[in-house]
Structures are given as C-alpha cells and as structure tokens.
mmCIF file of C-alpha atoms in Angstrom:
data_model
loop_
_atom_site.group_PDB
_atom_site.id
_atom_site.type_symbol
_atom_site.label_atom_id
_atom_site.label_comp_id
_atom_site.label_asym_id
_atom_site.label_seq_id
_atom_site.Cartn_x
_atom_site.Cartn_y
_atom_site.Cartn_z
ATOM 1 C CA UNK A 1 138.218 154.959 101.033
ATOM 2 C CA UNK A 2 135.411 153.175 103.288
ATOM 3 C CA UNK A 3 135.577 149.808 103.869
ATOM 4 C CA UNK A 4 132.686 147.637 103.827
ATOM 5 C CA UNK A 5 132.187 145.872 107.527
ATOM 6 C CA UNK A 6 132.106 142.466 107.803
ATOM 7 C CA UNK A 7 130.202 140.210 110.617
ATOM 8 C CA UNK A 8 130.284 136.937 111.997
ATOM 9 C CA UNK A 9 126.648 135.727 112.762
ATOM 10 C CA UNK A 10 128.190 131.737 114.182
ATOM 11 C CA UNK A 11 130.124 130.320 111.220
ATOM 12 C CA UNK A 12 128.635 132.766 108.666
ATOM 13 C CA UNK A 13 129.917 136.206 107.790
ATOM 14 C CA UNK A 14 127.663 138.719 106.514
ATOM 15 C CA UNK A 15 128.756 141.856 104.454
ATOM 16 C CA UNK A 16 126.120 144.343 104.020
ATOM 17 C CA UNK A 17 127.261 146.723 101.404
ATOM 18 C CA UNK A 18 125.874 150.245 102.406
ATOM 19 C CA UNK A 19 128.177 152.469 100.389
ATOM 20 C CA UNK A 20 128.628 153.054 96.904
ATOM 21 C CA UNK A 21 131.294 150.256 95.742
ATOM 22 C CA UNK A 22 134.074 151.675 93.790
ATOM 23 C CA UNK A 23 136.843 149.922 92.015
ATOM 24 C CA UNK A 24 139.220 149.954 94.957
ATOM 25 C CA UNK A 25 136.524 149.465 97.846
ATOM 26 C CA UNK A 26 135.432 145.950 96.102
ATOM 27 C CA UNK A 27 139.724 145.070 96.199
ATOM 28 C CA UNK A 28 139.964 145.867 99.644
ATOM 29 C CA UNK A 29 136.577 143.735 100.387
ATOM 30 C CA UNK A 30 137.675 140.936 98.678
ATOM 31 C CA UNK A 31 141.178 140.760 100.303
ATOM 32 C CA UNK A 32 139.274 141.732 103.947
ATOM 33 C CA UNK A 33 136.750 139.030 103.313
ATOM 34 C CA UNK A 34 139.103 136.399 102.276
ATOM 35 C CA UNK A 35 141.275 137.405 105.275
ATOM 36 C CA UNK A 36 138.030 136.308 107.372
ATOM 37 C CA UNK A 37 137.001 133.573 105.967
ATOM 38 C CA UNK A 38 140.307 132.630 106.636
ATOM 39 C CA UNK A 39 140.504 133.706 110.779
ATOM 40 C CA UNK A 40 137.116 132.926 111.789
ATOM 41 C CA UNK A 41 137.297 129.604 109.850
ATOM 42 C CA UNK A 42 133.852 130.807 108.222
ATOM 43 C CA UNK A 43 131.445 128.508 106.197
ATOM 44 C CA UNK A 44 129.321 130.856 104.867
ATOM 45 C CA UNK A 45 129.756 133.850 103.463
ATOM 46 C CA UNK A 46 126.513 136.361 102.641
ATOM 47 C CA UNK A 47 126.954 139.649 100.963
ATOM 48 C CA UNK A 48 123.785 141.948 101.139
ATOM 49 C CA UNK A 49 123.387 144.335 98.119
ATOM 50 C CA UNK A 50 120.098 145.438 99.470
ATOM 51 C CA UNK A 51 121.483 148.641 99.177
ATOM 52 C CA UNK A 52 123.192 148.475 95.814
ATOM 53 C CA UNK A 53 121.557 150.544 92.908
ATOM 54 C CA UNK A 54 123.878 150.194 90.181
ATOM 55 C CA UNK A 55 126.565 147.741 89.369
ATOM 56 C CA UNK A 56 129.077 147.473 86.436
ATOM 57 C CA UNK A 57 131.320 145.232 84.789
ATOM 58 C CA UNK A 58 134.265 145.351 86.877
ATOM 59 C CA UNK A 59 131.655 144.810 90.167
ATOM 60 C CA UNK A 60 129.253 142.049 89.072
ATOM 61 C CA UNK A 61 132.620 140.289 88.279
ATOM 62 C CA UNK A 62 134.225 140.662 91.310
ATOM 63 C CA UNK A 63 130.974 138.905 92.913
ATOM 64 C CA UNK A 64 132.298 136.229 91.132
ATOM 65 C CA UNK A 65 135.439 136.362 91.983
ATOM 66 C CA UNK A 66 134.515 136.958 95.732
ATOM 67 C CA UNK A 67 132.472 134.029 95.075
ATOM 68 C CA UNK A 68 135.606 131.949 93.677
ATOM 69 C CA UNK A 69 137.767 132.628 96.569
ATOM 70 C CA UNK A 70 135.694 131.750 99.586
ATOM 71 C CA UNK A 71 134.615 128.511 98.225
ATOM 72 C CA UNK A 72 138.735 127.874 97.731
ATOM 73 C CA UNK A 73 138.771 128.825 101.101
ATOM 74 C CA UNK A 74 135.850 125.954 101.714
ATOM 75 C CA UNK A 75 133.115 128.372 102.036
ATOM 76 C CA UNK A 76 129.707 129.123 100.320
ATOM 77 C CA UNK A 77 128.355 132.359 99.254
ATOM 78 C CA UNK A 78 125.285 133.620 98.717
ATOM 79 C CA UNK A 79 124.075 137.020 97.225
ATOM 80 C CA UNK A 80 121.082 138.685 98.537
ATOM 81 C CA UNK A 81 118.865 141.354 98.507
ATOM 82 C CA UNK A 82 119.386 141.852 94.397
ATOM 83 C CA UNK A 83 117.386 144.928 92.610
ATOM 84 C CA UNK A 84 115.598 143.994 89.608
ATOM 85 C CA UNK A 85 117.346 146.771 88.006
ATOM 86 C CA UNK A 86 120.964 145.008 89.122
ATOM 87 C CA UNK A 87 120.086 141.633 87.978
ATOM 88 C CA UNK A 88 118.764 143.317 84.523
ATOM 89 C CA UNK A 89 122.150 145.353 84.436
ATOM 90 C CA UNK A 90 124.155 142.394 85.125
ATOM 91 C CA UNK A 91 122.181 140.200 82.261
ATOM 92 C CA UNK A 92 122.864 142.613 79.756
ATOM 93 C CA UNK A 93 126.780 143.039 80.434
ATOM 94 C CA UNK A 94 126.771 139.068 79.869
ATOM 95 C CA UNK A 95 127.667 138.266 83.344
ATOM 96 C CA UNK A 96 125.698 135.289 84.788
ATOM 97 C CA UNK A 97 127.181 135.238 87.777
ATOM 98 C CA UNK A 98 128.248 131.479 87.213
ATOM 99 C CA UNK A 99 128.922 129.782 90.553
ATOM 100 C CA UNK A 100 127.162 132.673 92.464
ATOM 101 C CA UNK A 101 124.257 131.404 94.662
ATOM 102 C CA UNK A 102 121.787 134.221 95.007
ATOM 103 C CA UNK A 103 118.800 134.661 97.608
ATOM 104 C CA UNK A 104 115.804 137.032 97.720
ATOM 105 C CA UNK A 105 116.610 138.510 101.314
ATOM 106 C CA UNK A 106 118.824 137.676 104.238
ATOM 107 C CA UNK A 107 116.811 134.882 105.626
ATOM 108 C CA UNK A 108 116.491 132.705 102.610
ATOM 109 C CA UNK A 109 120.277 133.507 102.294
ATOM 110 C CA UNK A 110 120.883 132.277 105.583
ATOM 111 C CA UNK A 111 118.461 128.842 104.893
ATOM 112 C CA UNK A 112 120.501 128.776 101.465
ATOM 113 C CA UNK A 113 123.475 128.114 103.537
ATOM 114 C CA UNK A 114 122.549 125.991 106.025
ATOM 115 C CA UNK A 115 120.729 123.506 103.464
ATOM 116 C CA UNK A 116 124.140 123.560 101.508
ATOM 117 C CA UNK A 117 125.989 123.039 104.425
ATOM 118 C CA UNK A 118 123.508 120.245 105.707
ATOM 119 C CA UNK A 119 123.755 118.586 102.239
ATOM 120 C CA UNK A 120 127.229 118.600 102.184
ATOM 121 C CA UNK A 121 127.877 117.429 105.876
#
C-alpha cells in the first residue's frame, strides 16, 4: 500500500494526493495526518486532490472525517484543487462535505488559512 506524503510548509501541512486512494490508503492518511498535526503542532492542514478523478462514498466521507479530526486537534483544513466531476460525484452521493473548507488551488488554500487563522488570533 502507498502512503500519501505529507509536508510541513511553516505551521501548515500539505498532502498532495497523487495516487489512487483506496479504502485502506485514506485509514492510514488519516491516522499519519493526525499523527502530524499532532508532532509538528500544525495549524493548517491542506489536502490537494488536484490529482483525484473519482471519489466515492467511503472517500468524500473520510474528507470529512479528516476534516473532524484536525480541527479536534485545533487545526483547519482546507480542500483544494476539486474536479468538477468530484464535486458533482460528491453532490449526488448526498455528501456536502459539512465543515469542509474547500479552495480552488493551493494558493487560495493557503490565503484560506491564514485569513482563518488571522480571524481567529
């Protein structure tokens, strides 16, 4: 099983999803990612599905879930880099992505953030 890599760009991490996601490699990013977040006492998390063509149930949930955990951890995150195709897919499974802050690209992502974080501080 690949893992998906993680990096720390100051007090955000970014995950860049390059590989097709399977059941088990979304488990073993959401433990590695709260693990992280944890560590590197993160802010900010940004997950990158630039590269993601197809989603299902079980995946656009765990976004949410992803999404859950970091901000129990007292972190954002923001998804970015969506496919029409993905958000269409996701809309007609029901799943909203409630309490998932999303982001054309990787820069707005990264403005996203610091806006929140400037809001908040």
């Amino acid at each position: 099983m690949e893992r998906v890599p993680i990096l720390k760009l100051g007090d955000i991490l970014i995950v860049s999803i390059q590989i097709d996601l399977d059941d088990q490699s979304v488990l073993a990013l959401q433990e590695d990612l709260a693990d992280m977040v944890v560590s590197s006492g993160a802010r900010g998390v940004i997950i990158d599905i630039t590269a993601v063509e197809i989603v299902d149930s079980f995946i656009g949930r765990m976004f949410s879930t992803i999404a859950a955990i970091t901000r129990m951890l007292d972190a954002e995150t923001v998804v970015v880099g969506m496919r029409p195709a993905v958000a269409i897919t996701l809309v007609e499974l029901g799943l909203s992505l409630g309490g998932v802050r999303t982001a054309l690209n990787l820069e707005k992502g990264v403005a996203m953030l610091e806006h929140v974080r400037g809001a908040a501080g």
